[in-house]
Amino acid sequence: MNIILLGPPGAGKGTQATRLQNERGMVQLSTGDMLREAVAKGTPVGLQAKAVMESGGLVSDDIVSGIIGERLDRPDTDKGVIFDGFPRTRAQAEALDGLLGERGRKLDHVIEIAVDEDALVDRITGRYTCAKCGEGYHDRYKQPKADGVCDRCAGTEFKRRPDDNAETVRTRMAEYRAKTAPILPYYEARGLVSRVDGMAEIDAVYAAILAILDGGPAAR
Ligand code: AP5
């Protein structure tokens, strides 16, 4: 099964995709994570992407579609993929159709995580991750069970993203409204879109996503 999680910055795409990967064996493909890795390694893609990401704008369609295409050629993606943060433009949505079609695969669901934008700045500016395993936390909504110790790997170092500040978040939201939300009708026309309430608690959002995956079209 191949699915897209769609929603503005801070909607919970990464949180839910990580859980689906851990519990359902699907593979999370986050273009944001891939680009951050490229920036950290100083690759040519990373050098092009760095300033754009720090400003909150979108990296070029060719770059992100290219990295997704390369990743889809790895055999682990046969188990099913969760696209997290991709596609973000109509051109990327069309590129994804081509990439899947060339590999004899198809999209099964596009799940929109609907949220109240006013809550997102708070969610994003409070977010941090384990520096060792990448597990995500939040100052108020998801703290480690033992203070300062990662639940998953017992790491004790944590980090915050450079683009997780209030000003950049507003640019990212504007980009979402202008370029990403308009791709929903592209998928609605094919009957692929389901919505979940992203303002519910993390476990409830996950349960709603599972109901869609396990219930098929009737859950829409
Ligand atoms: P990317 O990394 O994709 O960032 P984003 O879309 O802005 O999304 P976030 O990672 O900020 O949010 P999320 O929805 O994953 O929320 P999370 O689960 O962490 O992209 C970064 C940049 O890379 C872009 O700005 C762009 O420059 C570039 N880029 C990436 N992909 C691209 C593409 N395809 N094309 C062009 N450019 C691209 O949750 C947030 C916080 O809230 C967490 O702390 C979490 O614990 C908490 N939380 C989650 N769910 C809930 C809940 N239900 N209740 C309470 N708290 C919750």
Short mmCIF file of C-alpha atoms in Angstrom, two decimals, residues 38-163:
data_model
loop_
_atom_site.label_atom_id
_atom_site.label_comp_id
_atom_site.label_asym_id
_atom_site.label_seq_id
_atom_site.Cartn_x
_atom_site.Cartn_y
_atom_site.Cartn_z
CA ALA A 38 21.83 16.27 2.19
CA VAL A 39 22.39 19.67 3.86
CA ALA A 40 24.21 18.03 6.79
CA LYS A 41 26.47 16.08 4.40
CA GLY A 42 27.09 19.12 2.19
CA THR A 43 26.12 17.28 -1.03
CA PRO A 44 25.35 19.31 -4.20
CA VAL A 45 21.61 18.91 -3.50
CA GLY A 46 22.16 20.01 0.09
CA LEU A 47 24.09 23.09 -1.00
CA GLN A 48 21.21 24.11 -3.28
CA ALA A 49 18.52 23.36 -0.71
CA LYS A 50 20.00 24.92 2.44
CA ALA A 51 19.08 28.59 1.99
CA VAL A 52 15.65 27.78 0.54
CA MET A 53 14.79 25.58 3.52
CA GLU A 54 16.00 28.15 6.02
CA SER A 55 13.75 30.77 4.41
CA GLY A 56 10.70 28.45 4.50
CA GLY A 57 10.36 28.31 0.70
CA LEU A 58 10.08 25.20 -1.44
CA VAL A 59 13.05 23.41 -2.97
CA SER A 60 12.76 22.89 -6.76
CA ASP A 61 10.38 20.24 -8.08
CA ASP A 62 13.16 18.56 -10.08
CA ILE A 63 15.37 18.08 -7.06
CA VAL A 64 12.72 16.58 -4.79
CA SER A 65 11.16 14.40 -7.51
CA GLY A 66 14.68 13.18 -8.34
CA ILE A 67 15.47 12.12 -4.79
CA ILE A 68 12.10 10.37 -4.43
CA GLY A 69 12.68 8.48 -7.71
CA GLU A 70 16.10 7.28 -6.52
CA ARG A 71 14.67 6.20 -3.19
CA LEU A 72 11.81 4.26 -4.82
CA ASP A 73 14.41 2.11 -6.59
CA ARG A 74 15.52 0.64 -3.27
CA PRO A 75 13.83 -2.73 -2.66
CA ASP A 76 12.58 -1.97 0.86
CA THR A 77 9.94 0.31 -0.69
CA ASP A 78 8.17 -2.79 -2.07
CA LYS A 79 6.59 -3.15 1.40
CA GLY A 80 4.64 0.06 0.90
CA VAL A 81 5.53 3.71 1.23
CA ILE A 82 4.28 6.65 3.26
CA PHE A 83 5.03 9.88 1.40
CA ASP A 84 5.57 12.50 4.10
CA GLY A 85 5.93 16.05 2.80
CA PHE A 86 5.81 15.00 -0.86
CA PRO A 87 4.22 15.93 -3.22
CA ARG A 88 3.93 19.64 -2.41
CA THR A 89 3.05 21.05 -5.84
CA ARG A 90 0.96 19.97 -8.79
CA ALA A 91 4.18 19.29 -10.76
CA GLN A 92 5.39 16.98 -7.98
CA ALA A 93 2.02 15.18 -7.88
CA GLU A 94 2.24 14.54 -11.62
CA ALA A 95 5.88 13.45 -11.29
CA LEU A 96 4.88 10.99 -8.55
CA ASP A 97 2.24 9.42 -10.78
CA GLY A 98 4.94 8.88 -13.39
CA LEU A 99 7.46 7.48 -10.90
CA LEU A 100 4.95 5.00 -9.47
CA GLY A 101 3.55 4.04 -12.89
CA GLU A 102 7.04 3.30 -14.28
CA ARG A 103 7.55 0.90 -11.38
CA GLY A 104 4.16 -0.78 -11.71
CA ARG A 105 2.88 0.73 -8.46
CA LYS A 106 -0.04 2.96 -7.57
CA LEU A 107 -1.33 5.26 -4.87
CA ASP A 108 -3.92 3.80 -2.49
CA HIS A 109 -4.78 6.71 -0.20
CA VAL A 110 -4.16 10.42 0.22
CA ILE A 111 -4.83 11.30 3.86
CA GLU A 112 -5.27 14.96 4.70
CA ILE A 113 -4.45 15.79 8.31
CA ALA A 114 -6.74 18.75 8.93
CA VAL A 115 -5.60 21.22 11.60
CA ASP A 116 -6.31 24.64 13.01
CA GLU A 117 -3.40 26.80 11.79
CA ASP A 118 -3.34 28.86 14.99
CA ALA A 119 -2.12 25.79 16.90
CA LEU A 120 0.72 25.05 14.53
CA VAL A 121 3.21 27.72 15.51
CA ASP A 122 3.04 26.45 19.07
CA ARG A 123 3.46 22.85 17.94
CA ILE A 124 6.45 23.62 15.76
CA THR A 125 8.34 25.97 18.03
CA GLY A 126 8.01 23.40 20.87
CA ARG A 127 9.26 20.49 18.77
CA TYR A 128 12.60 18.70 19.22
CA THR A 129 14.06 15.32 18.28
CA CYS A 130 16.52 12.81 19.69
CA ALA A 131 19.93 13.54 18.11
CA LYS A 132 20.72 9.81 17.98
CA CYS A 133 17.57 8.07 16.64
CA GLY A 134 15.38 10.99 15.47
CA GLU A 135 12.40 10.20 17.73
CA GLY A 136 10.20 13.31 17.88
CA TYR A 137 9.13 15.12 21.06
CA HIS A 138 7.41 18.31 22.10
CA ASP A 139 7.98 20.59 25.11
CA ARG A 140 4.36 20.11 26.20
CA TYR A 141 2.55 17.51 24.07
CA LYS A 142 5.06 14.65 24.00
CA GLN A 143 7.83 14.58 26.55
CA PRO A 144 10.20 11.67 27.16
CA LYS A 145 8.98 9.40 29.97
CA ALA A 146 12.27 9.94 31.85
CA ASP A 147 13.38 13.56 31.78
CA GLY A 148 16.15 14.12 29.22
CA VAL A 149 16.32 10.46 28.08
CA CYS A 150 14.94 9.27 24.74
CA ASP A 151 12.18 6.65 25.16
CA ARG A 152 13.33 4.77 22.10
CA CYS A 153 17.16 4.64 22.24
CA ALA A 154 18.06 6.10 25.69
CA GLY A 155 20.00 8.89 23.95
CA THR A 156 20.48 12.03 26.03
CA GLU A 157 21.12 14.62 23.33
CA PHE A 158 18.29 16.41 21.54
CA LYS A 159 18.15 18.95 18.71
CA ARG A 160 15.81 21.54 17.18
CA ARG A 161 15.43 22.42 13.48
CA PRO A 162 16.79 25.78 12.27
CA ASP A 163 13.53 26.45 10.35
#
